[in-house]
C-alpha atoms as a PDB file:
ATOM      1  CA  MET A   1       0.000   0.000   0.000  1.00  0.00           C
ATOM      2  CA  LEU A   2       2.829   2.328   0.796  1.00  0.00           C
ATOM      3  CA  LYS A   3       4.425   1.542  -2.539  1.00  0.00           C
ATOM      4  CA  THR A   4       1.226   2.417  -4.393  1.00  0.00           C
ATOM      5  CA  ALA A   5       0.916   5.712  -2.554  1.00  0.00           C
ATOM      6  CA  LEU A   6       4.556   6.495  -3.232  1.00  0.00           C
ATOM      7  CA  ARG A   7       4.176   5.690  -6.921  1.00  0.00           C
ATOM      8  CA  GLY A   8       1.048   7.881  -7.107  1.00  0.00           C
ATOM      9  CA  ALA A   9       2.869  10.780  -5.451  1.00  0.00           C
ATOM     10  CA  ILE A  10       5.831  10.455  -7.799  1.00  0.00           C
ATOM     11  CA  LEU A  11       3.522  10.227 -10.783  1.00  0.00           C
ATOM     12  CA  MET A  12       1.676  13.364  -9.663  1.00  0.00           C
ATOM     13  CA  GLY A  13       4.958  15.211  -9.118  1.00  0.00           C
ATOM     14  CA  VAL A  14       6.176  14.297 -12.590  1.00  0.00           C
ATOM     15  CA  ALA A  15       2.851  15.363 -14.144  1.00  0.00           C
ATOM     16  CA  CYS A  16       2.913  18.701 -12.347  1.00  0.00           C
ATOM     17  CA  GLY A  17       6.532  19.292 -13.266  1.00  0.00           C
ATOM     18  CA  ALA A  18       5.846  18.476 -16.891  1.00  0.00           C
ATOM     19  CA  ALA A  19       2.872  20.804 -16.973  1.00  0.00           C
ATOM     20  CA  CYS A  20       4.912  23.716 -15.661  1.00  0.00           C
ATOM     21  CA  ALA A  21       7.807  23.054 -17.986  1.00  0.00           C
ATOM     22  CA  SER A  22       5.803  23.184 -21.212  1.00  0.00           C
ATOM     23  CA  ASN A  23       5.765  26.280 -23.390  1.00  0.00           C
ATOM     24  CA  PRO A  24       2.721  28.480 -23.001  1.00  0.00           C
ATOM     25  CA  GLY A  25       0.511  28.897 -26.051  1.00  0.00           C
ATOM     26  CA  ARG A  26       1.648  31.735 -28.252  1.00  0.00           C
ATOM     27  CA  ALA A  27       0.062  33.548 -31.114  1.00  0.00           C
ATOM     28  CA  ALA A  28       1.288  32.599 -34.562  1.00  0.00           C
ATOM     29  CA  GLY A  29       2.732  36.062 -34.924  1.00  0.00           C
ATOM     30  CA  THR A  30       1.750  39.602 -34.242  1.00  0.00           C
ATOM     31  CA  VAL A  31      -0.075  41.156 -37.124  1.00  0.00           C
ATOM     32  CA  PRO A  32       0.058  44.943 -37.191  1.00  0.00           C
ATOM     33  CA  LEU A  33      -3.320  46.566 -37.272  1.00  0.00           C
ATOM     34  CA  GLU A  34      -3.837  48.371 -40.548  1.00  0.00           C
ATOM     35  CA  ILE A  35      -6.370  51.148 -40.444  1.00  0.00           C
ATOM     36  CA  PRO A  36      -7.729  51.990 -43.882  1.00  0.00           C
ATOM     37  CA  GLU A  37      -7.799  55.569 -45.063  1.00  0.00           C
ATOM     38  CA  PRO A  38     -11.187  57.267 -44.928  1.00  0.00           C
ATOM     39  CA  PRO A  39     -13.043  57.461 -48.232  1.00  0.00           C
ATOM     40  CA  PRO A  40     -12.603  60.663 -50.214  1.00  0.00           C
ATOM     41  CA  ARG A  41     -15.013  63.409 -49.384  1.00  0.00           C
ATOM     42  CA  VAL A  42     -17.628  64.079 -52.018  1.00  0.00           C
ATOM     43  CA  ALA A  43     -18.405  67.754 -52.391  1.00  0.00           C
ATOM     44  CA  MET A  44     -22.026  68.459 -53.209  1.00  0.00           C
ATOM     45  CA  ASP A  45     -23.213  71.604 -54.915  1.00  0.00           C
ATOM     46  CA  PRO A  46     -25.533  73.664 -52.751  1.00  0.00           C
ATOM     47  CA  VAL A  47     -29.165  73.562 -53.725  1.00  0.00           C
ATOM     48  CA  PRO A  48     -30.087  76.920 -55.261  1.00  0.00           C
ATOM     49  CA  ALA A  49     -32.857  78.772 -53.532  1.00  0.00           C
ATOM     50  CA  VAL A  50     -36.045  79.087 -55.526  1.00  0.00           C
ATOM     51  CA  ALA A  51     -36.060  82.628 -56.824  1.00  0.00           C
ATOM     52  CA  GLU A  52     -38.949  84.248 -58.586  1.00  0.00           C
ATOM     53  CA  ALA A  53     -38.262  84.927 -62.255  1.00  0.00           C
ATOM     54  CA  PRO A  54     -38.412  88.615 -63.106  1.00  0.00           C
ATOM     55  CA  PRO A  55     -41.628  89.500 -64.917  1.00  0.00           C
ATOM     56  CA  PRO A  56     -41.207  89.603 -68.702  1.00  0.00           C
ATOM     57  CA  GLU A  57     -40.900  93.119 -69.988  1.00  0.00           C
ATOM     58  CA  ALA A  58     -43.414  94.346 -72.561  1.00  0.00           C
ATOM     59  CA  PRO A  59     -41.824  94.794 -75.990  1.00  0.00           C
ATOM     60  CA  GLU A  60     -41.248  98.421 -76.775  1.00  0.00           C
ATOM     61  CA  PRO A  61     -43.180  99.753 -79.750  1.00  0.00           C
ATOM     62  CA  PRO A  62     -40.914 100.606 -82.702  1.00  0.00           C
ATOM     63  CA  ALA A  63     -40.061 104.251 -82.955  1.00  0.00           C
ATOM     64  CA  ALA A  64     -41.779 106.129 -85.772  1.00  0.00           C
ATOM     65  CA  VAL A  65     -39.359 106.806 -88.622  1.00  0.00           C
ATOM     66  CA  PRO A  66     -39.873 110.236 -90.222  1.00  0.00           C
ATOM     67  CA  ALA A  67     -40.720 109.984 -93.900  1.00  0.00           C
ATOM     68  CA  ALA A  68     -38.325 111.556 -96.358  1.00  0.00           C
ATOM     69  CA  ALA A  69     -41.085 113.143 -98.363  1.00  0.00           C
ATOM     70  CA  ALA A  70     -44.146 114.340 -96.637  1.00  0.00           C
ATOM     71  CA  PRO A  71     -47.304 113.300 -98.436  1.00  0.00           C
ATOM     72  CA  SER A  72     -49.693 116.007 -99.495  1.00  0.00           C
ATOM     73  CA  THR A  73     -52.540 114.521 -97.515  1.00  0.00           C
ATOM     74  CA  PRO A  74     -52.389 114.450 -93.802  1.00  0.00           C
ATOM     75  CA  ARG A  75     -51.681 111.074 -92.468  1.00  0.00           C
ATOM     76  CA  VAL A  76     -54.209 109.444 -90.191  1.00  0.00           C
ATOM     77  CA  PRO A  77     -52.508 107.720 -87.295  1.00  0.00           C
ATOM     78  CA  ALA A  78     -53.024 103.985 -87.345  1.00  0.00           C
ATOM     79  CA  ALA A  79     -55.205 102.653 -84.636  1.00  0.00           C
ATOM     80  CA  SER A  80     -52.748 101.227 -82.219  1.00  0.00           C
ATOM     81  CA  PRO A  81     -53.752  99.412 -79.124  1.00  0.00           C
ATOM     82  CA  PRO A  82     -53.409 101.446 -75.965  1.00  0.00           C
ATOM     83  CA  PRO A  83     -50.127 100.779 -74.232  1.00  0.00           C
ATOM     84  CA  ALA A  84     -50.494  97.847 -71.906  1.00  0.00           C
ATOM     85  CA  ALA A  85     -50.025  98.580 -68.269  1.00  0.00           C
ATOM     86  CA  PRO A  86     -46.797  97.085 -67.014  1.00  0.00           C
ATOM     87  CA  PRO A  87     -47.487  93.803 -65.251  1.00  0.00           C
ATOM     88  CA  VAL A  88     -47.783  94.257 -61.539  1.00  0.00           C
ATOM     89  CA  ALA A  89     -45.574  91.909 -59.606  1.00  0.00           C
ATOM     90  CA  GLN A  90     -47.888  89.984 -57.372  1.00  0.00           C
ATOM     91  CA  THR A  91     -46.320  89.273 -54.069  1.00  0.00           C
ATOM     92  CA  PRO A  92     -47.361  85.897 -52.768  1.00  0.00           C
ATOM     93  CA  GLU A  93     -49.318  86.030 -49.572  1.00  0.00           C
ATOM     94  CA  PRO A  94     -47.041  85.022 -46.715  1.00  0.00           C
ATOM     95  CA  VAL A  95     -47.755  81.599 -45.358  1.00  0.00           C
ATOM     96  CA  ARG A  96     -49.570  81.917 -42.090  1.00  0.00           C
ATOM     97  CA  THR A  97     -47.748  79.989 -39.474  1.00  0.00           C
ATOM     98  CA  THR A  98     -49.416  78.855 -36.338  1.00  0.00           C
ATOM     99  CA  PRO A  99     -47.570  79.675 -33.150  1.00  0.00           C
ATOM    100  CA  PRO A 100     -45.637  76.715 -31.809  1.00  0.00           C
ATOM    101  CA  PRO A 101     -47.494  74.790 -29.134  1.00  0.00           C
ATOM    102  CA  GLU A 102     -46.553  75.515 -25.563  1.00  0.00           C
ATOM    103  CA  LEU A 103     -44.123  72.907 -24.354  1.00  0.00           C
ATOM    104  CA  ARG A 104     -44.934  71.329 -21.034  1.00  0.00           C
ATOM    105  CA  PRO A 105     -43.346  68.397 -19.309  1.00  0.00           C
ATOM    106  CA  ALA A 106     -45.199  65.151 -19.653  1.00  0.00           C
ATOM    107  CA  GLY A 107     -47.161  64.399 -16.537  1.00  0.00           C
ATOM    108  CA  PRO A 108     -48.633  61.131 -15.434  1.00  0.00           C
ATOM    109  CA  ALA A 109     -50.636  59.610 -18.264  1.00  0.00           C
ATOM    110  CA  GLY A 110     -54.342  60.252 -18.180  1.00  0.00           C
ATOM    111  CA  ARG A 111     -54.236  62.783 -15.329  1.00  0.00           C
ATOM    112  CA  THR A 112     -54.861  66.414 -15.942  1.00  0.00           C
ATOM    113  CA  LEU A 113     -55.265  68.398 -12.790  1.00  0.00           C
ATOM    114  CA  THR A 114     -57.283  71.529 -12.479  1.00  0.00           C
ATOM    115  CA  THR A 115     -56.547  74.432 -10.210  1.00  0.00           C
ATOM    116  CA  ALA A 116     -59.605  73.575  -8.131  1.00  0.00           C
ATOM    117  CA  GLN A 117     -58.360  70.027  -7.521  1.00  0.00           C
ATOM    118  CA  VAL A 118     -54.941  71.238  -6.412  1.00  0.00           C
ATOM    119  CA  ARG A 119     -56.496  73.873  -4.139  1.00  0.00           C
ATOM    120  CA  GLU A 120     -58.740  71.202  -2.604  1.00  0.00           C
ATOM    121  CA  ARG A 121     -55.692  69.072  -1.771  1.00  0.00           C
ATOM    122  CA  LEU A 122     -53.977  72.170  -0.370  1.00  0.00           C
ATOM    123  CA  VAL A 123     -56.875  72.837   1.993  1.00  0.00           C
ATOM    124  CA  ARG A 124     -57.083  69.191   3.057  1.00  0.00           C
ATOM    125  CA  THR A 125     -53.352  69.031   3.826  1.00  0.00           C
ATOM    126  CA  LYS A 126     -53.468  72.354   5.685  1.00  0.00           C
ATOM    127  CA  GLN A 127     -56.282  70.983   7.857  1.00  0.00           C
ATOM    128  CA  LYS A 128     -54.186  67.891   8.634  1.00  0.00           C
ATOM    129  CA  LEU A 129     -51.259  70.066   9.700  1.00  0.00           C
ATOM    130  CA  ASP A 130     -53.498  72.384  11.722  1.00  0.00           C
ATOM    131  CA  SER A 131     -54.834  69.407  13.676  1.00  0.00           C
ATOM    132  CA  ILE A 132     -51.296  68.497  14.825  1.00  0.00           C
ATOM    133  CA  ASP A 133     -49.852  70.202  17.927  1.00  0.00           C
ATOM    134  CA  ARG A 134     -46.285  71.156  17.005  1.00  0.00           C
ATOM    135  CA  ARG A 135     -45.221  71.518  20.666  1.00  0.00           C
ATOM    136  CA  ARG A 136     -45.878  67.828  21.326  1.00  0.00           C
ATOM    137  CA  LEU A 137     -43.568  66.655  18.523  1.00  0.00           C
ATOM    138  CA  ASN A 138     -39.951  65.606  19.023  1.00  0.00           C
ATOM    139  CA  ALA A 139     -37.143  67.409  17.153  1.00  0.00           C
ATOM    140  CA  GLY A 140     -37.211  65.127  14.083  1.00  0.00           C
ATOM    141  CA  LYS A 141     -40.978  65.375  13.655  1.00  0.00           C
ATOM    142  CA  ARG A 142     -40.847  69.152  14.180  1.00  0.00           C
ATOM    143  CA  ALA A 143     -38.455  69.355  11.229  1.00  0.00           C
ATOM    144  CA  ASP A 144     -40.919  67.292   9.158  1.00  0.00           C
ATOM    145  CA  PHE A 145     -43.762  69.567  10.293  1.00  0.00           C
ATOM    146  CA  ASP A 146     -41.814  72.672   9.223  1.00  0.00           C
ATOM    147  CA  SER A 147     -40.925  71.053   5.897  1.00  0.00           C
ATOM    148  CA  ALA A 148     -44.587  70.246   5.263  1.00  0.00           C
ATOM    149  CA  ARG A 149     -45.492  73.896   5.951  1.00  0.00           C
ATOM    150  CA  ARG A 150     -42.814  75.051   3.488  1.00  0.00           C
ATOM    151  CA  PHE A 151     -44.103  72.621   0.856  1.00  0.00           C
ATOM    152  CA  LEU A 152     -47.603  74.042   1.355  1.00  0.00           C
ATOM    153  CA  SER A 153     -46.403  77.620   0.885  1.00  0.00           C
ATOM    154  CA  GLN A 154     -44.431  76.531  -2.190  1.00  0.00           C
ATOM    155  CA  ALA A 155     -47.562  74.844  -3.567  1.00  0.00           C
ATOM    156  CA  ASN A 156     -49.602  78.014  -2.963  1.00  0.00           C
ATOM    157  CA  ALA A 157     -47.053  80.077  -4.874  1.00  0.00           C
ATOM    158  CA  ALA A 158     -47.034  77.529  -7.711  1.00  0.00           C
ATOM    159  CA  VAL A 159     -50.842  77.609  -7.979  1.00  0.00           C
ATOM    160  CA  GLU A 160     -50.738  81.404  -8.170  1.00  0.00           C
ATOM    161  CA  ALA A 161     -48.136  81.122 -10.954  1.00  0.00           C
ATOM    162  CA  ASN A 162     -50.341  78.518 -12.714  1.00  0.00           C
ATOM    163  CA  ASN A 163     -47.616  75.858 -12.408  1.00  0.00           C
ATOM    164  CA  LEU A 164     -49.897  72.963 -11.529  1.00  0.00           C
ATOM    165  CA  LEU A 165     -47.240  70.264 -11.840  1.00  0.00           C
ATOM    166  CA  LEU A 166     -45.029  71.889  -9.213  1.00  0.00           C
ATOM    167  CA  ALA A 167     -48.055  72.637  -7.057  1.00  0.00           C
ATOM    168  CA  GLU A 168     -49.227  69.023  -7.191  1.00  0.00           C
ATOM    169  CA  SER A 169     -45.754  67.722  -6.397  1.00  0.00           C
ATOM    170  CA  SER A 170     -45.372  70.076  -3.420  1.00  0.00           C
ATOM    171  CA  VAL A 171     -48.832  69.261  -2.056  1.00  0.00           C
ATOM    172  CA  ASP A 172     -48.113  65.565  -2.437  1.00  0.00           C
ATOM    173  CA  LYS A 173     -44.888  65.887  -0.417  1.00  0.00           C
ATOM    174  CA  ALA A 174     -46.593  67.992   2.243  1.00  0.00           C
ATOM    175  CA  GLU A 175     -49.452  65.496   2.509  1.00  0.00           C
ATOM    176  CA  THR A 176     -47.025  62.581   2.859  1.00  0.00           C
ATOM    177  CA  LEU A 177     -45.161  64.385   5.644  1.00  0.00           C
ATOM    178  CA  ALA A 178     -48.430  65.304   7.384  1.00  0.00           C
ATOM    179  CA  ASP A 179     -49.605  61.680   7.254  1.00  0.00           C
ATOM    180  CA  GLY A 180     -46.289  60.585   8.801  1.00  0.00           C
ATOM    181  CA  LEU A 181     -46.756  62.963  11.726  1.00  0.00           C
ATOM    182  CA  ARG A 182     -50.033  61.407  12.883  1.00  0.00           C
END
């Protein structure tokens, strides 16, 4: 039994020694990285702006050439059409653009608050805070009480400025703090 254990130990030692003595795997060779040149830049001609063509000018009537010999009878002027009025350049009516829509942050889907709803929540939260005796609160809860009051005043200012999202957020925070004080 001792011989078998000794043979196993020697065999393990030889295997470990052979494993450490072998060459580590190497890459076939280092290939330098070749970065291709960027493609040539294609210059494009700018697109000409659409310009209105100048109105065609009316042809000028030929000047009357004086006759070398005046005829004995007076000449009756030929009936010529009255000179055409020069074409009036019609300015196209400017395209009426609608004012861009007022951008507002996206609120919770499907909820549009009115001022009355926010004011109702303000009153309800103020009543909750009024029902709490601040003198009976410990220091941490007093800080929460004061924060809730500040959130209420911030919400009032936001309602006056018609910023209902800020008002709702402030009332929500004040209401959460007031509920935690009970």
